[in-house]
mmCIF file of C-alpha atoms (C1' of nucleotides) in Angstrom:
data_model
loop_
_atom_site.group_PDB
_atom_site.id
_atom_site.type_symbol
_atom_site.label_atom_id
_atom_site.label_comp_id
_atom_site.label_asym_id
_atom_site.label_seq_id
_atom_site.Cartn_x
_atom_site.Cartn_y
_atom_site.Cartn_z
ATOM 1 C CA MET A 1 0.006 -0.019 0.026
ATOM 2 C CA PRO A 2 2.454 2.665 -1.119
ATOM 3 C CA ARG A 3 1.075 6.105 -0.522
ATOM 4 C CA ALA A 4 2.060 9.200 -2.309
ATOM 5 C CA PHE A 5 4.013 11.825 -0.443
ATOM 6 C CA ALA A 6 5.062 15.340 -0.954
ATOM 7 C CA SER A 7 8.194 16.322 -2.922
ATOM 8 C CA VAL A 8 11.564 15.092 -1.868
ATOM 9 C CA PRO A 9 14.234 17.711 -1.229
ATOM 10 C CA THR A 10 16.452 17.686 -4.283
ATOM 11 C CA ARG A 11 19.406 19.042 -2.277
ATOM 12 C CA LEU A 12 19.888 17.116 0.924
ATOM 13 C CA GLY A 13 21.187 18.985 3.879
ATOM 14 C CA ALA A 14 23.064 16.397 5.941
ATOM 15 C CA PRO A 15 21.188 13.129 5.785
ATOM 16 C CA ASP A 16 24.027 11.402 7.708
ATOM 17 C CA ARG A 17 23.964 13.950 10.510
ATOM 18 C CA ARG A 18 23.497 11.195 13.111
ATOM 19 C CA LEU A 19 26.126 8.947 11.646
ATOM 20 C CA ARG A 20 28.658 11.803 11.695
ATOM 21 C CA GLN A 21 28.524 11.805 15.436
ATOM 22 C CA LEU A 22 30.162 8.364 15.321
ATOM 23 C CA THR A 23 33.917 8.303 15.033
ATOM 24 C CA SER A 24 33.718 4.914 13.337
ATOM 25 C CA TYR A 25 31.558 6.411 10.572
ATOM 26 C CA SER A 26 33.910 9.288 9.764
ATOM 27 C CA LEU A 27 36.790 6.814 10.027
ATOM 28 C CA LYS A 28 35.140 4.604 7.520
ATOM 29 C CA ARG A 29 34.608 7.363 5.059
ATOM 30 C CA ALA A 30 38.155 8.611 5.301
ATOM 31 C CA TYR A 31 39.459 5.071 5.087
ATOM 32 C CA HIS A 32 37.517 4.420 2.005
ATOM 33 C CA ARG A 33 38.726 7.514 0.212
ATOM 34 C CA LEU A 34 42.371 6.815 1.035
ATOM 35 C CA GLN A 35 42.214 3.116 0.285
ATOM 36 C CA SER A 36 40.649 3.646 -3.151
ATOM 37 C CA ASP A 37 43.376 6.103 -4.044
ATOM 38 C CA ALA A 38 46.085 3.880 -2.743
ATOM 39 C CA ALA A 39 44.706 0.862 -4.673
ATOM 40 C CA ARG A 40 44.818 2.875 -7.874
ATOM 41 C CA VAL A 41 48.414 3.968 -7.295
ATOM 42 C CA LEU A 42 49.539 0.375 -6.530
ATOM 43 C CA GLU A 43 47.636 -1.066 -9.447
ATOM 44 C CA ASP A 44 49.993 0.734 -11.881
ATOM 45 C CA LEU A 45 52.844 -1.162 -10.183
ATOM 46 C CA GLY A 46 51.075 -4.544 -10.281
ATOM 47 C CA LEU A 47 50.417 -4.496 -6.588
ATOM 48 C CA ARG A 48 47.441 -4.481 -4.323
ATOM 49 C CA ILE A 49 47.217 -3.013 -0.871
ATOM 50 C CA THR A 50 47.657 -6.402 0.790
ATOM 51 C CA THR A 51 50.591 -7.511 -1.468
ATOM 52 C CA TYR A 52 52.302 -4.153 -0.996
ATOM 53 C CA SER A 53 51.850 -4.280 2.770
ATOM 54 C CA ALA A 54 53.244 -7.808 2.981
ATOM 55 C CA LEU A 55 56.120 -6.865 0.687
ATOM 56 C CA ALA A 56 57.007 -3.867 2.749
ATOM 57 C CA ILE A 57 57.176 -5.933 5.903
ATOM 58 C CA VAL A 58 59.216 -8.673 4.357
ATOM 59 C CA CYS A 59 61.688 -6.030 3.018
ATOM 60 C CA ASP A 60 62.049 -4.455 6.413
ATOM 61 C CA MET A 61 62.238 -7.660 8.387
ATOM 62 C CA PRO A 62 63.964 -10.295 6.316
ATOM 63 C CA ASP A 63 63.532 -13.951 7.113
ATOM 64 C CA LEU A 64 60.358 -13.620 9.085
ATOM 65 C CA ARG A 65 57.848 -16.443 8.786
ATOM 66 C CA GLN A 66 54.384 -16.367 7.324
ATOM 67 C CA SER A 67 52.777 -16.625 10.703
ATOM 68 C CA GLN A 68 54.753 -13.614 11.837
ATOM 69 C CA LEU A 69 53.713 -11.777 8.728
ATOM 70 C CA ALA A 70 50.093 -12.595 9.519
ATOM 71 C CA GLU A 71 50.536 -11.319 13.071
ATOM 72 C CA ALA A 72 52.179 -8.099 11.847
ATOM 73 C CA LEU A 73 49.287 -7.531 9.413
ATOM 74 C CA SER A 74 46.644 -8.542 11.946
ATOM 75 C CA MET A 75 45.259 -11.122 9.499
ATOM 76 C CA GLU A 76 44.754 -14.906 9.617
ATOM 77 C CA ARG A 77 47.664 -17.129 8.617
ATOM 78 C CA SER A 78 45.516 -18.710 5.932
ATOM 79 C CA ASN A 79 45.160 -15.426 4.109
ATOM 80 C CA THR A 80 48.836 -14.793 3.873
ATOM 81 C CA VAL A 81 49.314 -17.856 1.697
ATOM 82 C CA VAL A 82 47.795 -16.403 -1.468
ATOM 83 C CA ILE A 83 49.526 -13.117 -0.826
ATOM 84 C CA VAL A 84 52.899 -14.752 -0.472
ATOM 85 C CA ASP A 85 52.137 -16.913 -3.449
ATOM 86 C CA ALA A 86 51.488 -13.774 -5.632
ATOM 87 C CA LEU A 87 54.664 -12.088 -4.389
ATOM 88 C CA GLU A 88 56.713 -15.180 -4.999
ATOM 89 C CA GLN A 89 55.295 -15.759 -8.464
ATOM 90 C CA ALA A 90 56.198 -12.190 -9.356
ATOM 91 C CA ASP A 91 59.771 -12.824 -8.138
ATOM 92 C CA LEU A 92 59.448 -10.153 -5.500
ATOM 93 C CA ILE A 93 60.092 -12.420 -2.509
ATOM 94 C CA GLU A 94 61.426 -15.944 -1.850
ATOM 95 C CA ARG A 95 60.373 -18.690 0.474
ATOM 96 C CA ARG A 96 63.464 -20.134 2.077
ATOM 97 C CA ARG A 97 63.545 -23.180 4.246
ATOM 98 C CA VAL A 98 64.447 -22.613 7.928
ATOM 99 C CA GLU A 99 67.249 -24.794 9.044
ATOM 100 C CA HIS A 100 65.955 -26.118 12.354
ATOM 101 C CA ASP A 101 62.249 -26.052 11.670
ATOM 102 C CA ARG A 102 61.248 -27.751 8.482
ATOM 103 C CA ARG A 103 57.594 -26.595 8.878
ATOM 104 C CA ALA A 104 58.368 -22.958 8.434
ATOM 105 C CA TYR A 105 59.531 -20.671 5.644
ATOM 106 C CA ALA A 106 61.786 -17.613 6.054
ATOM 107 C CA LEU A 107 60.519 -14.877 3.645
ATOM 108 C CA ARG A 108 63.031 -12.689 2.046
ATOM 109 C CA ALA A 109 62.528 -9.994 -0.648
ATOM 110 C CA THR A 110 64.496 -10.167 -3.870
ATOM 111 C CA ALA A 111 66.403 -7.209 -5.216
ATOM 112 C CA ALA A 112 63.507 -6.547 -7.659
ATOM 113 C CA GLY A 113 61.122 -6.756 -4.679
ATOM 114 C CA ARG A 114 63.048 -4.198 -2.726
ATOM 115 C CA ARG A 115 63.195 -1.848 -5.725
ATOM 116 C CA LEU A 116 59.500 -2.127 -6.360
ATOM 117 C CA CYS A 117 58.686 -1.683 -2.727
ATOM 118 C CA ASP A 118 60.685 1.524 -2.623
ATOM 119 C CA GLN A 119 58.984 2.735 -5.745
ATOM 120 C CA ALA A 120 55.568 1.969 -4.354
ATOM 121 C CA THR A 121 56.291 3.536 -1.013
ATOM 122 C CA GLU A 122 57.357 6.747 -2.655
ATOM 123 C CA ALA A 123 54.333 6.830 -4.944
ATOM 124 C CA LEU A 124 52.038 6.250 -2.035
ATOM 125 C CA HIS A 125 53.543 9.060 -0.024
ATOM 126 C CA ARG A 126 53.270 11.351 -2.929
ATOM 127 C CA HIS A 127 49.604 10.550 -3.488
ATOM 128 C CA GLU A 128 48.852 10.605 0.174
ATOM 129 C CA ALA A 129 50.100 14.175 0.407
ATOM 130 C CA GLU A 130 47.425 15.072 -2.168
ATOM 131 C CA MET A 131 44.709 13.212 -0.293
ATOM 132 C CA LEU A 132 45.729 15.016 2.900
ATOM 133 C CA ALA A 133 45.634 18.391 1.221
ATOM 134 C CA PRO A 134 42.761 19.598 3.465
ATOM 135 C CA LEU A 135 45.032 19.307 6.453
ATOM 136 C CA ASN A 136 48.038 21.389 7.252
ATOM 137 C CA ASP A 137 51.279 19.912 8.514
ATOM 138 C CA LYS A 138 50.454 20.078 12.180
ATOM 139 C CA GLU A 139 47.038 18.465 11.545
ATOM 140 C CA ARG A 140 48.645 15.644 9.523
ATOM 141 C CA GLY A 141 50.968 14.911 12.352
ATOM 142 C CA ASP A 142 48.146 15.044 14.923
ATOM 143 C CA LEU A 143 46.088 12.705 12.837
ATOM 144 C CA MET A 144 48.899 10.141 12.660
ATOM 145 C CA ASP A 145 49.471 10.349 16.346
ATOM 146 C CA LEU A 146 45.822 9.902 17.176
ATOM 147 C CA LEU A 147 45.422 6.908 14.809
ATOM 148 C CA ARG A 148 48.567 5.234 16.194
ATOM 149 C CA LYS A 149 47.271 5.737 19.736
ATOM 150 C CA LEU A 150 43.966 4.170 18.699
ATOM 151 C CA ASP A 151 45.754 1.138 17.270
ATOM 152 C CA GLY A 152 45.984 -0.858 20.384
ATOM 153 C CA GLY A 153 47.844 1.711 22.307
ATOM 154 C CA VAL A 154 50.976 0.054 20.948
ATOM 155 C CA ASP A 155 53.864 2.401 21.459
ATOM 156 C CA GLY A 156 57.391 1.604 20.360
ATOM 157 C CA SER A 157 57.974 -0.887 23.221
ATOM 158 C CA MET B 1 66.429 -23.867 -3.904
ATOM 159 C CA PRO B 2 65.494 -22.923 -0.371
ATOM 160 C CA ARG B 3 68.541 -22.220 1.745
ATOM 161 C CA ALA B 4 68.731 -22.371 5.463
ATOM 162 C CA PHE B 5 69.102 -19.212 7.407
ATOM 163 C CA ALA B 6 69.808 -18.194 10.876
ATOM 164 C CA SER B 7 67.217 -18.044 13.583
ATOM 165 C CA VAL B 8 64.253 -15.772 13.167
ATOM 166 C CA PRO B 9 63.611 -13.204 15.895
ATOM 167 C CA THR B 10 60.834 -14.631 18.008
ATOM 168 C CA ARG B 11 59.809 -11.158 19.210
ATOM 169 C CA LEU B 12 59.500 -8.747 16.289
ATOM 170 C CA GLY B 13 60.382 -5.135 16.946
ATOM 171 C CA ALA B 14 58.253 -3.235 14.454
ATOM 172 C CA PRO B 15 57.967 -5.188 11.224
ATOM 173 C CA ASP B 16 55.574 -2.594 9.851
ATOM 174 C CA ARG B 17 57.757 0.409 10.610
ATOM 175 C CA ARG B 18 57.701 1.529 7.038
ATOM 176 C CA LEU B 19 53.915 1.108 6.705
ATOM 177 C CA ARG B 20 53.312 3.078 9.877
ATOM 178 C CA GLN B 21 54.712 6.095 8.105
ATOM 179 C CA LEU B 22 51.592 6.022 5.870
ATOM 180 C CA THR B 23 48.463 7.627 7.152
ATOM 181 C CA SER B 24 46.390 5.247 5.073
ATOM 182 C CA TYR B 25 47.938 2.261 6.907
ATOM 183 C CA SER B 26 47.272 3.572 10.401
ATOM 184 C CA LEU B 27 43.823 4.613 9.226
ATOM 185 C CA LYS B 28 43.143 1.106 7.967
ATOM 186 C CA ARG B 29 44.200 -0.513 11.184
ATOM 187 C CA ALA B 30 42.073 1.851 13.343
ATOM 188 C CA TYR B 31 39.167 1.421 10.843
ATOM 189 C CA HIS B 32 39.376 -2.341 11.106
ATOM 190 C CA ARG B 33 39.331 -2.382 14.934
ATOM 191 C CA LEU B 34 36.396 -0.042 15.203
ATOM 192 C CA GLN B 35 34.386 -1.670 12.434
ATOM 193 C CA SER B 36 34.811 -5.192 13.900
ATOM 194 C CA ASP B 37 33.577 -3.909 17.249
ATOM 195 C CA ALA B 38 30.619 -2.029 15.662
ATOM 196 C CA ALA B 39 29.658 -5.100 13.657
ATOM 197 C CA ARG B 40 29.504 -7.198 16.796
ATOM 198 C CA VAL B 41 27.374 -4.593 18.599
ATOM 199 C CA LEU B 42 24.909 -4.372 15.707
ATOM 200 C CA GLU B 43 24.769 -8.165 15.242
ATOM 201 C CA ASP B 44 23.025 -8.448 18.591
ATOM 202 C CA LEU B 45 20.292 -6.140 17.244
ATOM 203 C CA GLY B 46 19.975 -7.973 13.904
ATOM 204 C CA LEU B 47 21.693 -5.212 11.977
ATOM 205 C CA ARG B 48 24.904 -4.874 9.981
ATOM 206 C CA ILE B 49 26.892 -1.755 9.541
ATOM 207 C CA THR B 50 25.414 -1.040 6.124
ATOM 208 C CA THR B 51 21.835 -1.662 7.221
ATOM 209 C CA TYR B 52 22.293 0.415 10.301
ATOM 210 C CA SER B 53 23.815 3.239 8.307
ATOM 211 C CA ALA B 54 20.957 3.212 5.807
ATOM 212 C CA LEU B 55 18.360 3.025 8.581
ATOM 213 C CA ALA B 56 19.869 5.986 10.367
ATOM 214 C CA ILE B 57 19.759 8.065 7.229
ATOM 215 C CA VAL B 58 16.161 7.079 6.434
ATOM 216 C CA CYS B 59 15.183 7.905 10.031
ATOM 217 C CA ASP B 60 16.726 11.314 9.905
ATOM 218 C CA MET B 61 15.632 12.201 6.377
ATOM 219 C CA PRO B 62 12.237 10.692 5.805
ATOM 220 C CA ASP B 63 10.986 10.180 2.240
ATOM 221 C CA LEU B 64 14.362 10.294 0.608
ATOM 222 C CA ARG B 65 14.863 8.106 -2.421
ATOM 223 C CA GLN B 66 17.175 5.171 -2.855
ATOM 224 C CA SER B 67 19.475 7.055 -5.196
ATOM 225 C CA GLN B 68 19.722 9.776 -2.610
ATOM 226 C CA LEU B 69 20.497 7.185 0.002
ATOM 227 C CA ALA B 70 23.188 5.832 -2.195
ATOM 228 C CA GLU B 71 24.693 9.266 -2.594
ATOM 229 C CA ALA B 72 24.568 9.907 1.146
ATOM 230 C CA LEU B 73 26.427 6.665 1.830
ATOM 231 C CA SER B 74 28.821 7.147 -1.105
ATOM 232 C CA MET B 75 27.803 3.793 -2.620
ATOM 233 C CA GLU B 76 26.406 2.577 -5.855
ATOM 234 C CA ARG B 77 22.599 2.669 -6.360
ATOM 235 C CA SER B 78 22.637 -1.079 -7.064
ATOM 236 C CA ASN B 79 24.066 -1.847 -3.659
ATOM 237 C CA THR B 80 21.283 -0.006 -1.795
ATOM 238 C CA VAL B 81 18.730 -2.442 -3.182
ATOM 239 C CA VAL B 82 19.585 -5.394 -1.048
ATOM 240 C CA ILE B 83 20.061 -3.181 1.997
ATOM 241 C CA VAL B 84 16.644 -1.587 1.571
ATOM 242 C CA ASP B 85 15.157 -5.061 0.928
ATOM 243 C CA ALA B 86 16.587 -6.320 4.260
ATOM 244 C CA LEU B 87 15.281 -3.256 6.120
ATOM 245 C CA GLU B 88 11.833 -3.499 4.533
ATOM 246 C CA GLN B 89 11.510 -7.296 5.194
ATOM 247 C CA ALA B 90 12.349 -6.602 8.798
ATOM 248 C CA ASP B 91 9.589 -3.975 8.914
ATOM 249 C CA LEU B 92 12.076 -1.303 9.843
ATOM 250 C CA ILE B 93 11.391 0.927 6.818
ATOM 251 C CA GLU B 94 8.791 1.232 4.092
ATOM 252 C CA ARG B 95 8.984 1.871 0.350
ATOM 253 C CA ARG B 96 6.309 4.416 -0.593
ATOM 254 C CA ARG B 97 5.464 5.416 -4.050
ATOM 255 C CA VAL B 98 6.216 9.024 -5.001
ATOM 256 C CA GLU B 99 3.177 10.787 -6.386
ATOM 257 C CA HIS B 100 4.558 12.543 -9.486
ATOM 258 C CA ASP B 101 7.354 10.107 -10.307
ATOM 259 C CA ARG B 102 6.311 6.468 -10.466
ATOM 260 C CA ARG B 103 9.935 5.331 -10.927
ATOM 261 C CA ALA B 104 11.000 6.372 -7.534
ATOM 262 C CA TYR B 105 10.343 5.272 -3.971
ATOM 263 C CA ALA B 106 10.213 7.445 -0.917
ATOM 264 C CA LEU B 107 11.770 5.585 1.999
ATOM 265 C CA ARG B 108 10.416 6.018 5.446
ATOM 266 C CA ALA B 109 11.241 4.317 8.743
ATOM 267 C CA THR B 110 8.547 2.497 10.682
ATOM 268 C CA ALA B 111 8.061 3.169 14.373
ATOM 269 C CA ALA B 112 9.914 -0.078 15.081
ATOM 270 C CA GLY B 113 12.692 1.105 12.789
ATOM 271 C CA ARG B 114 13.081 4.336 14.618
ATOM 272 C CA ARG B 115 13.153 2.569 17.964
ATOM 273 C CA LEU B 116 15.716 0.028 16.858
ATOM 274 C CA CYS B 117 17.852 2.763 15.246
ATOM 275 C CA ASP B 118 17.888 4.770 18.491
ATOM 276 C CA GLN B 119 18.792 1.631 20.423
ATOM 277 C CA ALA B 120 21.617 0.817 17.972
ATOM 278 C CA THR B 121 22.917 4.364 18.006
ATOM 279 C CA GLU B 122 23.100 4.404 21.764
ATOM 280 C CA ALA B 123 24.835 0.986 21.821
ATOM 281 C CA LEU B 124 27.358 2.137 19.250
ATOM 282 C CA HIS B 125 28.176 5.291 21.175
ATOM 283 C CA ARG B 126 28.602 3.281 24.291
ATOM 284 C CA HIS B 127 31.004 0.830 22.696
ATOM 285 C CA GLU B 128 32.787 3.514 20.792
ATOM 286 C CA ALA B 129 33.629 5.197 24.056
ATOM 287 C CA GLU B 130 35.460 2.015 25.108
ATOM 288 C CA MET B 131 37.295 1.741 21.829
ATOM 289 C CA LEU B 132 38.463 5.341 22.134
ATOM 290 C CA ALA B 133 39.688 4.769 25.680
ATOM 291 C CA PRO B 134 43.286 5.509 24.701
ATOM 292 C CA LEU B 135 42.300 9.011 23.799
ATOM 293 C CA ASN B 136 41.187 11.785 26.207
ATOM 294 C CA ASP B 137 38.266 14.068 25.462
ATOM 295 C CA LYS B 138 40.211 16.658 23.539
ATOM 296 C CA GLU B 139 41.939 14.057 21.410
ATOM 297 C CA ARG B 140 38.568 12.440 20.607
ATOM 298 C CA GLY B 141 37.284 15.780 19.496
ATOM 299 C CA ASP B 142 40.439 16.475 17.456
ATOM 300 C CA LEU B 143 40.231 13.088 15.719
ATOM 301 C CA MET B 144 36.624 13.720 14.691
ATOM 302 C CA ASP B 145 37.453 17.138 13.343
ATOM 303 C CA LEU B 146 40.424 15.824 11.377
ATOM 304 C CA LEU B 147 38.492 12.919 9.923
ATOM 305 C CA ARG B 148 35.611 15.179 8.909
ATOM 306 C CA LYS B 149 37.973 17.633 7.296
ATOM 307 C CA LEU B 150 39.557 14.686 5.391
ATOM 308 C CA ASP B 151 36.174 13.578 4.153
ATOM 309 C CA GLY B 152 36.005 15.754 1.142
ATOM 310 C CA GLY B 153 36.416 18.944 3.025
ATOM 311 C CA VAL B 154 32.618 19.008 3.309
ATOM 312 C CA ASP B 155 31.657 21.438 5.923
ATOM 313 C CA GLY B 156 28.106 22.117 7.020
ATOM 314 C CA SER B 157 27.251 24.140 3.907
ATOM 315 C "C1'" DT C 1 49.795 -32.252 21.583
ATOM 316 C "C1'" DA C 2 50.973 -28.035 19.407
ATOM 317 C "C1'" DT C 3 52.482 -25.373 15.448
ATOM 318 C "C1'" DT C 4 53.349 -24.088 10.296
ATOM 319 C "C1'" DG C 5 51.733 -23.739 6.237
ATOM 320 C "C1'" DT C 6 47.860 -25.016 3.359
ATOM 321 C "C1'" DT C 7 43.204 -25.738 1.217
ATOM 322 C "C1'" DA C 8 38.456 -25.057 0.848
ATOM 323 C "C1'" DT C 9 34.802 -22.274 1.772
ATOM 324 C "C1'" DA C 10 31.785 -18.454 2.971
ATOM 325 C "C1'" DC C 11 30.500 -13.859 4.080
ATOM 326 C "C1'" DT C 12 30.685 -8.709 3.658
ATOM 327 C "C1'" DC C 13 31.485 -4.672 1.098
ATOM 328 C "C1'" DT C 14 32.047 -2.573 -3.146
ATOM 329 C "C1'" DA C 15 31.887 -1.843 -8.358
ATOM 330 C "C1'" DT C 16 30.315 -2.453 -13.175
ATOM 331 C "C1'" DA C 17 27.145 -3.536 -16.749
ATOM 332 C "C1'" DA C 18 22.884 -4.367 -18.630
ATOM 333 C "C1'" DC C 19 17.935 -4.538 -17.966
ATOM 334 C "C1'" DT C 20 12.754 -2.419 -16.980
ATOM 335 C "C1'" DA C 21 9.664 1.005 -16.333
ATOM 336 C "C1'" DT C 22 8.992 5.272 -16.213
ATOM 337 C "C1'" DA C 23 10.046 10.312 -17.258
ATOM 338 C "C1'" DT D 1 17.308 10.326 -24.138
ATOM 339 C "C1'" DA D 2 17.806 10.295 -19.409
ATOM 340 C "C1'" DT D 3 16.695 8.676 -14.737
ATOM 341 C "C1'" DA D 4 15.125 5.256 -10.707
ATOM 342 C "C1'" DG D 5 15.291 1.034 -9.287
ATOM 343 C "C1'" DT D 6 16.740 -3.576 -10.289
ATOM 344 C "C1'" DT D 7 19.414 -7.885 -11.381
ATOM 345 C "C1'" DA D 8 23.504 -10.424 -12.097
ATOM 346 C "C1'" DT D 9 28.104 -10.819 -11.520
ATOM 347 C "C1'" DA D 10 32.786 -10.150 -10.081
ATOM 348 C "C1'" DG D 11 36.608 -8.812 -7.231
ATOM 349 C "C1'" DA D 12 38.883 -7.764 -2.861
ATOM 350 C "C1'" DG D 13 39.316 -8.395 2.082
ATOM 351 C "C1'" DT D 14 38.479 -11.136 5.919
ATOM 352 C "C1'" DA D 15 37.189 -15.336 8.797
ATOM 353 C "C1'" DT D 16 36.560 -20.272 10.143
ATOM 354 C "C1'" DA D 17 37.436 -25.115 9.906
ATOM 355 C "C1'" DA D 18 39.985 -29.024 8.743
ATOM 356 C "C1'" DC D 19 44.157 -31.182 6.925
ATOM 357 C "C1'" DA D 20 49.387 -32.785 6.292
ATOM 358 C "C1'" DA D 21 53.910 -32.361 7.760
ATOM 359 C "C1'" DT D 22 56.733 -31.430 11.416
ATOM 360 C "C1'" DA D 23 58.002 -30.144 16.133
#
DNA sequence: TATTGTTATACTCTATAACTATA
DNA sequence: TATAGTTATAGAGTATAACAATA
């Protein structure tokens, strides 16, 4: 029984007024914007956000294991498999056997992997600077500090 | 040709040191924590994040159309269909015909929808306060301001 | 028994393209 | 021809459960 109703405002004031009171909502919107942009940047380099993130960690922490990679990325072990597969098939990292534990692999980036990672990191910083244009330098620093504090309260310990 | 390597550090210092220089990475981690928590809160009320968001907007802006809902949520029109379906089947909103445009629907929340939305909003604020525990009041306000600024630079105009 | 890597699977969110009925 | 809603489909990210090999 649909009933007719008066005209709908063609220009909406702030339909998500209530949602904007929630930090998680604003966080989601900002996240979505930055992730879409980052994904586009990485696509040109043949990477996705997850593969780039894994590559960066392997570059900076050679010979870590897949389970440690999973822990660092806060994801399940099982999901690292396909990511590491992709990086290995692209010759960006290697799976090396660990001497005294034949269950595990030590992951290490190749020279090409390190080069691509540096390239990607630079491109991401460049694009991020554009995305953060609405904020001045102090605000950017504040935002980083606040987000890091939120992230489990993990300081450099 | 996997080659053995020395022992792997059992306690990792900061394997994502490089990633943490990127705002989008810290943003993603904070986003993920808050979204997981919000999803759990809403699950108890039979809602998901997307259905709650849509419900909140319909409650606050009665008789808006699906395409306006899509715009408000920054999502594609097609993805609102299943969301509105779910809300309608749960008797939380209604699809009403618009008088002078038989293509469109005017969405309106039911009394039960408004009640549930208020309940959910309150529960979310309560849980969010816990998630934001690492931040003091000023920092919480700052974070909101910064995230809103990031979100397209849309002020209240 | 516990752990490492793996496979299979499923669910959520999002995007694109093509369709229908109206305008 | 353009728009509102719809359908179908696909991709990416994430999660759970169960398994083999090894510790």
